[in-house]
Structures are given as structure tokens and as C-alpha cells.
Amino acid sequence: MSYTTKGLSFLFILALPIFLITASVAWAVNDLRVYNHGFDKYDVSAVTGIDQDALIQAARDIRSYFNSSEEPLEVRAKVFGQQREIFNDREIIHMSDVKDLIWAVYIVVAISGAYLVSVVTIGVFWKGPIFIPLVSRWTLWGGGATIGLVAIIGLVAITAFGQIFQTFHEVSFTNDFWKLDPSQDYLVMMFPIGFWFDATIFVALTSIGSAFVMTAVSGGLLIARKIRSSETSGPIYQEPEEPT
């Protein structure tokens, strides 16, 4: 294997877990079912005084805000029957920081995905069908690395999620606007730490599920190729000659 091929294989195997994990995060950010599940499970309507339909609308507004260039975040709803802005200035500033983080995730998804597609497309165009077994092996390794990495992170998160959650905020944000009061700040009341734990599990399961499918397909292609190869290289059967 040439140095170029080794470099491509290393980057491909590295890019695959990055793509699958960040794509799963982007999915969770945009899937209203994730929000709805958390609102139901943690009885957010009773805690906040915002009915379920208004909570889902607030989730839509937040999702639209994340996916736009508009500033600042504006979310209005009836709170215990009174129409008002849900979030205060401190929460709005923090959500702007979160938006920057989400866009960074989107960029990583785009770059890693573009790299993976480019390698496969150029490789097949350049090398033809013989490239498919090679990229299948890379996908097998990358998918396995994803499953192992996410499994390890998941086990650590289960045992110390609160500490990891705090450390993540300390590393990701340069200010302390993320330090909110759960007794009065609606951002924390709507999205308690249990919500984020469940969202993390969603991301982990989605990443592992996607990696499992990719490894299964890649493994199947390699097995099928090996079977075809053995059949082609096996002894050629000849009909016995009739006795004279």
C-alpha cells in the first residue's frame, strides 16, 4: 500500500466517526420528536405553565433560529395564561453562543461528508470496481471505530453525566451565561439536565445504528467478493468423457 493510499485510508477512517456523530447531533437538534419526548417525560408544561402545543411551537421557533442568520432569539408564549417573552437577556445571549456551536457542527458535517463522498467518487472513477473492496475495508474500520468510541463515551456519560455536562459548557463557552437558575430561567425549565441526557443517548444510538448499518453493508460486500473470487479461481468442472 502506497503512502498516498495509507494517508487516504487513515483520513477516511477518522472522518467516518466524525461525520456520523456530528450528523447525529444535527439530527437531534432538528428533530421535533426529541423535544416533544423531553417535554412529555419531564412534565415541562406543568413546570413552566406553558401548554404542550405552545411548547412545541417554541421548539419550532428555536429550531428556526438555529438554522437562520436572524438575531436575537424571540420566542413568545402564554405562561400561566399571560402572553410574554419566554427568555430573558441572559438566556438569549447564551442561545446565541449555542447557535454558533451548532453551526460549527454543521460545518464539520459538511466537510467530513464531502470528504467521504469525494474519496469514494474519485476512487471509483480512478480505480474502477477494484476500489470498492478497499473502501469497504476502510468503512468497516471506520464504522467499528465509531461503535467503540461512542460506546466508551456513552458508558462514561452514564456514570458521570452531570460532571461531563458542566465540563462541556466550561470548555465550549467563553462566558458564564450558561449558568442559569432552574427556579426562574425558562431555558433550564424547558430543557432540564435529564433532557440533555436523553438527547445524548439519542445521538449515541443514532451514531451506533448508522455505523452498524455501514459496517454490515461493507462486510457483506467483502464476503460476497470473497465468495465470487473463490468460485472463479476454483477447479473448472469438466463432463467425463464417454467410454469408446
Tab-separated table of C-alpha atoms in Angstrom:
chain	number	residue	atom	x	y	z
A	1	MET	CA	0.000	0.000	0.000
A	2	SER	CA	1.442	3.374	-1.035
A	3	TYR	CA	1.884	6.312	1.325
A	4	THR	CA	-0.921	8.134	-0.500
A	5	THR	CA	-3.304	5.226	-0.010
A	6	LYS	CA	-2.302	4.909	3.647
A	7	GLY	CA	-2.981	8.613	4.155
A	8	LEU	CA	-6.363	8.362	2.446
A	9	SER	CA	-7.311	5.319	4.494
A	10	PHE	CA	-6.344	6.992	7.783
A	11	LEU	CA	-8.290	10.155	6.972
A	12	PHE	CA	-11.294	8.154	5.747
A	13	ILE	CA	-11.378	6.021	8.906
A	14	LEU	CA	-11.039	9.195	11.019
A	15	ALA	CA	-13.635	11.164	9.047
A	16	LEU	CA	-16.328	8.485	9.243
A	17	PRO	CA	-16.872	8.620	13.052
A	18	ILE	CA	-16.676	12.421	12.946
A	19	PHE	CA	-19.338	12.542	10.237
A	20	LEU	CA	-21.668	10.010	11.860
A	21	ILE	CA	-21.511	11.614	15.320
A	22	THR	CA	-21.879	15.226	14.162
A	23	ALA	CA	-24.642	14.267	11.715
A	24	SER	CA	-26.475	12.595	14.617
A	25	VAL	CA	-26.110	15.779	16.681
A	26	ALA	CA	-27.521	17.830	13.780
A	27	TRP	CA	-30.402	15.362	13.517
A	28	ALA	CA	-31.205	15.685	17.217
A	29	VAL	CA	-31.152	19.492	17.011
A	30	ASN	CA	-33.712	19.457	14.194
A	31	ASP	CA	-35.986	16.552	15.191
A	32	LEU	CA	-39.071	17.886	16.999
A	33	ARG	CA	-39.737	14.389	18.345
A	34	VAL	CA	-36.675	14.779	20.564
A	35	TYR	CA	-38.111	17.992	22.003
A	36	ASN	CA	-41.610	16.555	22.375
A	37	HIS	CA	-40.312	13.453	24.152
A	38	GLY	CA	-38.420	15.595	26.660
A	39	PHE	CA	-41.382	17.916	27.253
A	40	ASP	CA	-43.615	14.909	27.968
A	41	LYS	CA	-41.134	12.952	30.070
A	42	TYR	CA	-40.180	15.840	32.351
A	43	ASP	CA	-43.683	17.332	32.561
A	44	VAL	CA	-42.358	20.647	31.262
A	45	SER	CA	-45.855	22.045	30.728
A	46	ALA	CA	-46.633	21.825	34.442
A	47	VAL	CA	-43.234	23.213	35.426
A	48	THR	CA	-43.342	26.202	33.071
A	49	GLY	CA	-47.068	26.931	32.813
A	50	ILE	CA	-46.807	26.656	29.020
A	51	ASP	CA	-49.197	24.197	27.363
A	52	GLN	CA	-47.849	21.391	25.190
A	53	ASP	CA	-48.810	22.935	21.846
A	54	ALA	CA	-47.093	26.196	22.788
A	55	LEU	CA	-44.001	24.274	23.880
A	56	ILE	CA	-43.785	22.544	20.512
A	57	GLN	CA	-44.192	25.899	18.792
A	58	ALA	CA	-41.409	27.276	20.964
A	59	ALA	CA	-39.247	24.321	19.867
A	60	ARG	CA	-40.031	25.153	16.235
A	61	ASP	CA	-39.057	28.777	16.848
A	62	ILE	CA	-35.792	27.710	18.455
A	63	ARG	CA	-35.032	25.330	15.568
A	64	SER	CA	-35.759	28.069	13.036
A	65	TYR	CA	-33.499	30.436	14.964
A	66	PHE	CA	-30.637	27.917	14.939
A	67	ASN	CA	-30.984	27.454	11.179
A	68	SER	CA	-31.155	31.144	10.284
A	69	SER	CA	-28.960	34.231	10.484
A	70	GLU	CA	-31.592	36.147	12.455
A	71	GLU	CA	-30.723	37.665	15.813
A	72	PRO	CA	-31.777	37.829	18.567
A	73	LEU	CA	-33.907	34.852	19.539
A	74	GLU	CA	-37.548	35.801	20.074
A	75	VAL	CA	-39.965	33.242	21.497
A	76	ARG	CA	-43.362	34.279	22.846
A	77	ALA	CA	-45.927	32.054	24.537
A	78	LYS	CA	-48.664	32.110	27.139
A	79	VAL	CA	-47.116	31.446	30.542
A	80	PHE	CA	-49.818	30.612	33.077
A	81	GLY	CA	-52.259	32.326	30.711
A	82	GLN	CA	-50.208	35.509	30.177
A	83	GLN	CA	-48.567	36.179	26.782
A	84	ARG	CA	-44.900	37.095	27.219
A	85	GLU	CA	-41.353	36.634	26.020
A	86	ILE	CA	-40.124	33.345	27.449
A	87	PHE	CA	-36.411	34.042	27.647
A	88	ASN	CA	-34.549	36.843	29.392
A	89	ASP	CA	-31.439	38.657	28.139
A	90	ARG	CA	-29.032	36.234	29.746
A	91	GLU	CA	-30.743	33.236	28.157
A	92	ILE	CA	-30.860	34.955	24.755
A	93	ILE	CA	-27.113	35.636	24.837
A	94	HIS	CA	-26.447	32.021	25.759
A	95	MET	CA	-28.641	30.779	22.915
A	96	SER	CA	-26.613	32.913	20.502
A	97	ASP	CA	-23.497	31.113	21.749
A	98	VAL	CA	-25.254	27.766	21.328
A	99	LYS	CA	-26.192	28.753	17.779
A	100	ASP	CA	-22.514	29.375	16.958
A	101	LEU	CA	-21.689	25.931	18.317
A	102	ILE	CA	-24.433	24.285	16.250
A	103	TRP	CA	-23.215	25.998	13.095
A	104	ALA	CA	-19.728	24.687	13.849
A	105	VAL	CA	-21.270	21.204	13.989
A	106	TYR	CA	-22.986	21.813	10.634
A	107	ILE	CA	-19.652	22.850	9.108
A	108	VAL	CA	-17.936	19.701	10.395
A	109	VAL	CA	-20.781	17.569	8.991
A	110	ALA	CA	-20.415	19.245	5.590
A	111	ILE	CA	-16.612	18.968	5.454
A	112	SER	CA	-16.389	15.367	6.667
A	113	GLY	CA	-19.306	14.285	4.484
A	114	ALA	CA	-17.850	15.998	1.416
A	115	TYR	CA	-14.502	14.310	2.048
A	116	LEU	CA	-16.060	10.841	2.334
A	117	VAL	CA	-18.148	11.275	-0.807
A	118	SER	CA	-15.188	12.719	-2.730
A	119	VAL	CA	-12.889	9.842	-1.814
A	120	VAL	CA	-15.453	7.228	-2.864
A	121	THR	CA	-16.392	9.051	-6.085
A	122	ILE	CA	-12.829	9.804	-7.197
A	123	GLY	CA	-11.600	6.366	-6.141
A	124	VAL	CA	-14.247	4.512	-8.132
A	125	PHE	CA	-13.751	6.822	-11.132
A	126	TRP	CA	-9.961	6.463	-10.986
A	127	LYS	CA	-9.546	2.801	-10.000
A	128	GLY	CA	-12.868	1.366	-11.110
A	129	PRO	CA	-14.574	-1.586	-9.347
A	130	ILE	CA	-11.321	-2.681	-7.687
A	131	PHE	CA	-11.591	0.355	-5.387
A	132	ILE	CA	-14.855	-0.886	-3.841
A	133	PRO	CA	-13.264	-3.637	-1.684
A	134	LEU	CA	-10.660	-1.150	-0.468
A	135	VAL	CA	-13.185	1.493	0.582
A	136	SER	CA	-15.355	-1.257	2.081
A	137	ARG	CA	-12.489	-2.224	4.389
A	138	TRP	CA	-11.991	1.425	5.354
A	139	THR	CA	-15.703	1.735	6.089
A	140	LEU	CA	-15.548	-1.432	8.164
A	141	TRP	CA	-12.738	0.024	10.272
A	142	GLY	CA	-14.361	3.459	10.492
A	143	GLY	CA	-17.727	2.011	11.474
A	144	GLY	CA	-16.097	-0.196	14.095
A	145	ALA	CA	-14.192	2.795	15.456
A	146	THR	CA	-17.461	4.741	15.687
A	147	ILE	CA	-19.207	1.986	17.617
A	148	GLY	CA	-16.290	1.563	20.014
A	149	LEU	CA	-15.768	5.295	20.569
A	150	VAL	CA	-19.451	6.066	21.143
A	151	ALA	CA	-19.847	3.047	23.421
A	152	ILE	CA	-16.942	4.212	25.612
A	153	ILE	CA	-18.220	7.792	25.743
A	154	GLY	CA	-21.728	6.516	26.480
A	155	LEU	CA	-20.559	4.403	29.408
A	156	VAL	CA	-18.629	7.341	30.867
A	157	ALA	CA	-21.623	9.643	30.351
A	158	ILE	CA	-23.980	7.256	32.134
A	159	THR	CA	-21.777	7.189	35.221
A	160	ALA	CA	-20.889	10.915	35.409
A	161	PHE	CA	-23.164	12.834	33.060
A	162	GLY	CA	-23.598	15.837	35.359
A	163	GLN	CA	-19.861	16.460	35.606
A	164	ILE	CA	-19.345	15.898	31.873
A	165	PHE	CA	-22.215	18.276	31.083
A	166	GLN	CA	-20.650	21.005	33.221
A	167	THR	CA	-17.170	20.447	31.797
A	168	PHE	CA	-18.584	20.613	28.266
A	169	HIS	CA	-20.055	24.049	28.992
A	170	GLU	CA	-16.859	25.296	30.637
A	171	VAL	CA	-14.821	24.243	27.586
A	172	SER	CA	-17.305	25.253	24.880
A	173	PHE	CA	-18.253	28.746	26.101
A	174	THR	CA	-16.038	31.683	26.984
A	175	ASN	CA	-18.580	33.277	29.338
A	176	ASP	CA	-20.839	32.168	32.195
A	177	PHE	CA	-24.206	32.972	30.622
A	178	TRP	CA	-24.867	29.231	30.604
A	179	LYS	CA	-25.113	29.326	34.400
A	180	LEU	CA	-28.872	29.704	34.732
A	181	ASP	CA	-31.334	29.415	37.609
A	182	PRO	CA	-33.762	26.472	37.227
A	183	SER	CA	-36.255	28.212	39.511
A	184	GLN	CA	-36.739	31.207	37.214
A	185	ASP	CA	-34.948	30.772	33.878
A	186	TYR	CA	-37.243	29.117	31.362
A	187	LEU	CA	-34.422	27.752	29.230
A	188	VAL	CA	-33.437	25.423	32.074
A	189	MET	CA	-37.035	24.640	32.982
A	190	MET	CA	-37.817	23.681	29.381
A	191	PHE	CA	-34.590	21.741	28.924
A	192	PRO	CA	-33.548	20.176	32.254
A	193	ILE	CA	-30.388	18.100	32.513
A	194	GLY	CA	-32.447	14.925	32.044
A	195	PHE	CA	-33.491	16.216	28.630
A	196	TRP	CA	-29.847	16.563	27.624
A	197	PHE	CA	-29.015	13.108	28.937
A	198	ASP	CA	-31.796	11.629	26.797
A	199	ALA	CA	-30.664	13.688	23.787
A	200	THR	CA	-27.126	12.367	24.283
A	201	ILE	CA	-28.437	8.803	24.322
A	202	PHE	CA	-30.377	9.577	21.117
A	203	VAL	CA	-27.186	10.819	19.443
A	204	ALA	CA	-25.250	7.778	20.659
A	205	LEU	CA	-27.846	5.267	19.453
A	206	THR	CA	-28.223	7.035	16.105
A	207	SER	CA	-24.450	7.077	15.598
A	208	ILE	CA	-24.075	3.417	16.541
A	209	GLY	CA	-27.067	2.389	14.434
A	210	SER	CA	-25.734	4.204	11.370
A	211	ALA	CA	-22.253	2.747	11.907
A	212	PHE	CA	-23.699	-0.749	12.308
A	213	VAL	CA	-25.585	-0.486	9.010
A	214	MET	CA	-22.476	0.753	7.207
A	215	THR	CA	-20.260	-1.979	8.655
A	216	ALA	CA	-22.868	-4.633	7.820
A	217	VAL	CA	-23.110	-3.455	4.208
A	218	SER	CA	-19.325	-3.196	3.863
A	219	GLY	CA	-18.788	-6.595	5.445
A	220	GLY	CA	-21.431	-8.088	3.164
A	221	LEU	CA	-19.718	-6.659	0.085
A	222	LEU	CA	-16.356	-8.081	1.172
A	223	ILE	CA	-17.832	-11.506	1.908
A	224	ALA	CA	-19.689	-11.559	-1.416
A	225	ARG	CA	-16.485	-10.616	-3.249
A	226	LYS	CA	-14.550	-13.338	-1.460
A	227	ILE	CA	-17.177	-15.927	-2.398
A	228	ARG	CA	-17.164	-14.827	-6.043
A	229	SER	CA	-13.370	-14.881	-6.060
A	230	SER	CA	-13.213	-18.428	-4.671
A	231	GLU	CA	-15.782	-19.640	-7.180
A	232	THR	CA	-13.882	-18.051	-10.066
A	233	SER	CA	-10.490	-19.401	-9.005
A	234	GLY	CA	-11.759	-22.897	-8.163
A	235	PRO	CA	-11.218	-26.001	-10.310
A	236	ILE	CA	-13.050	-25.993	-13.608
A	237	TYR	CA	-15.587	-28.799	-13.809
A	238	GLN	CA	-15.478	-30.941	-16.929
A	239	GLU	CA	-18.013	-33.527	-18.046
A	240	PRO	CA	-16.491	-37.036	-18.034
A	241	GLU	CA	-15.721	-38.445	-21.461
A	242	GLU	CA	-17.968	-41.233	-22.688
A	243	PRO	CA	-16.192	-44.611	-22.964
A	244	THR	CA	-15.245	-45.630	-26.515
